[in-house]
mmCIF file of C-alpha atoms in Angstrom:
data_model
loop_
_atom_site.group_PDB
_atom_site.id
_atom_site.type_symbol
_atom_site.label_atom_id
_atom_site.label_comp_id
_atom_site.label_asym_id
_atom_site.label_seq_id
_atom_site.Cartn_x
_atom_site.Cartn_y
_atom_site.Cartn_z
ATOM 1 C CA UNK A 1 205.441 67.910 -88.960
ATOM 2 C CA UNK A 2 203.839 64.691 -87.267
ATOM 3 C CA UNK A 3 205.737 61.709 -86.860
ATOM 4 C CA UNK A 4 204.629 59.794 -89.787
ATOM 5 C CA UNK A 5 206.448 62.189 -91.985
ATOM 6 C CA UNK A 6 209.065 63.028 -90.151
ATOM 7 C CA UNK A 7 212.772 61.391 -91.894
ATOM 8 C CA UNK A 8 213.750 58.086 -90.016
ATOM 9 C CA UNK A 9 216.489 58.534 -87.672
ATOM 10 C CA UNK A 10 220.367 57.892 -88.298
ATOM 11 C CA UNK A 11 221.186 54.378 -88.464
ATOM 12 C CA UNK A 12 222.071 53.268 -84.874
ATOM 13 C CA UNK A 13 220.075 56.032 -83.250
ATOM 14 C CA UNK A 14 216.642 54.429 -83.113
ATOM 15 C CA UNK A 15 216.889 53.769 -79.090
ATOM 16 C CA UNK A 16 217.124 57.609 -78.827
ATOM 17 C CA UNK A 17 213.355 59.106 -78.639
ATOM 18 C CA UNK A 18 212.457 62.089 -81.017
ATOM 19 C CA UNK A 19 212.366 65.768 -79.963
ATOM 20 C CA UNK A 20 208.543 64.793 -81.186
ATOM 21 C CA UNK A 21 208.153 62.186 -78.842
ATOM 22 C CA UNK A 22 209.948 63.831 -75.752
ATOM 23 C CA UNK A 23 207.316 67.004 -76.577
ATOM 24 C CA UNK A 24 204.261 64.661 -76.090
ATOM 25 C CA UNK A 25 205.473 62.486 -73.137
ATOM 26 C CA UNK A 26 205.779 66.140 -71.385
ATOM 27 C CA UNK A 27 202.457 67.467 -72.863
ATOM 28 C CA UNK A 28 200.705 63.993 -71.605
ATOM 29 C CA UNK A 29 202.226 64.600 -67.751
ATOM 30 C CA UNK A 30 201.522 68.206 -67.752
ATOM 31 C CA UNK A 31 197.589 66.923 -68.249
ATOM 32 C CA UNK A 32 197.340 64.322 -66.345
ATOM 33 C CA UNK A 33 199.106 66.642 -63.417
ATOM 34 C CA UNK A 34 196.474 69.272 -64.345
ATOM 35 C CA UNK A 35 193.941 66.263 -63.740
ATOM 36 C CA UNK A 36 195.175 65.198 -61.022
ATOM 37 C CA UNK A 37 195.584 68.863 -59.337
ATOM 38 C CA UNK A 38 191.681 69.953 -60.369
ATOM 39 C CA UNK A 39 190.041 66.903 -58.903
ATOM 40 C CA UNK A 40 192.128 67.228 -55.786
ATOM 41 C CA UNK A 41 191.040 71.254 -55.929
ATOM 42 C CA UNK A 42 187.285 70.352 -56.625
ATOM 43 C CA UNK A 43 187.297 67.569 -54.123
ATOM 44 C CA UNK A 44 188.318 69.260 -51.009
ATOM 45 C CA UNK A 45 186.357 72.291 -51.776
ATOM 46 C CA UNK A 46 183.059 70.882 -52.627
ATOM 47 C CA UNK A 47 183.859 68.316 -49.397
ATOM 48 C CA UNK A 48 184.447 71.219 -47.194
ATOM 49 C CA UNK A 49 181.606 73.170 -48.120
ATOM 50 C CA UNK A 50 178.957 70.167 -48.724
ATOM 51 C CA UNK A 51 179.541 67.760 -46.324
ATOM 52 C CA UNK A 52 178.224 68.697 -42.837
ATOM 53 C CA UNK A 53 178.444 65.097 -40.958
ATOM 54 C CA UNK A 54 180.949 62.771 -42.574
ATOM 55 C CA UNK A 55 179.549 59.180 -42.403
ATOM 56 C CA UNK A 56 179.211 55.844 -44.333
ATOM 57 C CA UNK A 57 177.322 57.389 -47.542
ATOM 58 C CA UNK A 58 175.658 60.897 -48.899
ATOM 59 C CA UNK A 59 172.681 62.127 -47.326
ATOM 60 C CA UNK A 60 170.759 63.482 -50.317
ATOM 61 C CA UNK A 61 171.292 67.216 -50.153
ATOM 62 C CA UNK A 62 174.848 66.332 -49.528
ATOM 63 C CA UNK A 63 174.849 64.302 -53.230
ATOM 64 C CA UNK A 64 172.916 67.391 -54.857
ATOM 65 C CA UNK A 65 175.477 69.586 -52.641
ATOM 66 C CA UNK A 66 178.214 68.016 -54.175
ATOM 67 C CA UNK A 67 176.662 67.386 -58.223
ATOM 68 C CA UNK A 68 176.433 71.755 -58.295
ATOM 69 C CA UNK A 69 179.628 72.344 -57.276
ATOM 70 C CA UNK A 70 181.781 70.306 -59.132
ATOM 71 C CA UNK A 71 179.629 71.500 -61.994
ATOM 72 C CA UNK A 72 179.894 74.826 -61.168
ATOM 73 C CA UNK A 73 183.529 74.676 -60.875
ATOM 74 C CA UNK A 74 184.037 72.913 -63.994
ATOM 75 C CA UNK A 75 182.242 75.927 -65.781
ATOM 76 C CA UNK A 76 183.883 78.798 -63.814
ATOM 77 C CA UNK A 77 187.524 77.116 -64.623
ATOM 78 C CA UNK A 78 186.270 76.631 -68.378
ATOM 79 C CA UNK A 79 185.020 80.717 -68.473
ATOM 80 C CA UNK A 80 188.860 81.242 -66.846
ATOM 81 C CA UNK A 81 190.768 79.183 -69.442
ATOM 82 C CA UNK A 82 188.666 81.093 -72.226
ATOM 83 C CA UNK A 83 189.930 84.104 -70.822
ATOM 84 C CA UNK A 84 193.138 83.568 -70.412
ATOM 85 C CA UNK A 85 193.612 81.608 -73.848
ATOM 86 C CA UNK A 86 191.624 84.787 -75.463
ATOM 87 C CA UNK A 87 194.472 87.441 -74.356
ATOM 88 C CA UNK A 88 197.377 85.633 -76.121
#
């Protein structure tokens, strides 16, 4: 049921959010915590393992360094969800 079909509430309950709308606030901070926790996971390990001299900028290998393994994460977490979201 999606909120545009759902009854309207009681009268004099319309301050009080939906279970519908409680759901997808939750659902929307789970993501963005998921965000938030894979860029934190990709950036310290591609930093650790690309960057050899911290400075002012990227050398050009370090760039490159960094470009194939944030892609190559991004694929092995993909191949992971798939997985896991196969076995249920």
């Amino acid at each position: 049921m999606d909120s545009f079909s759902s009854p309207p509430p009681p009268s004099g309950a319309s301050s009080q959010f939906s279970t519908n709308d409680i759901m997808d606030q939750v659902k929307t901070q789970l993501e963005q915590a998921y965000a938030e926790q894979f860029l934190e996971t990709v950036r310290d390990k591609c930093f650790d393992k690309c960057i050899t001299k911290p400075g002012s900028s990227l050398s050009g290998s370090e760039g490159s360094c960094i470009s194939r393994c944030v892609d190559r994460y991004i694929e092995a977490t993909g191949i992971i969800s798939k997985a896991l979201f196969s076995q249920r």
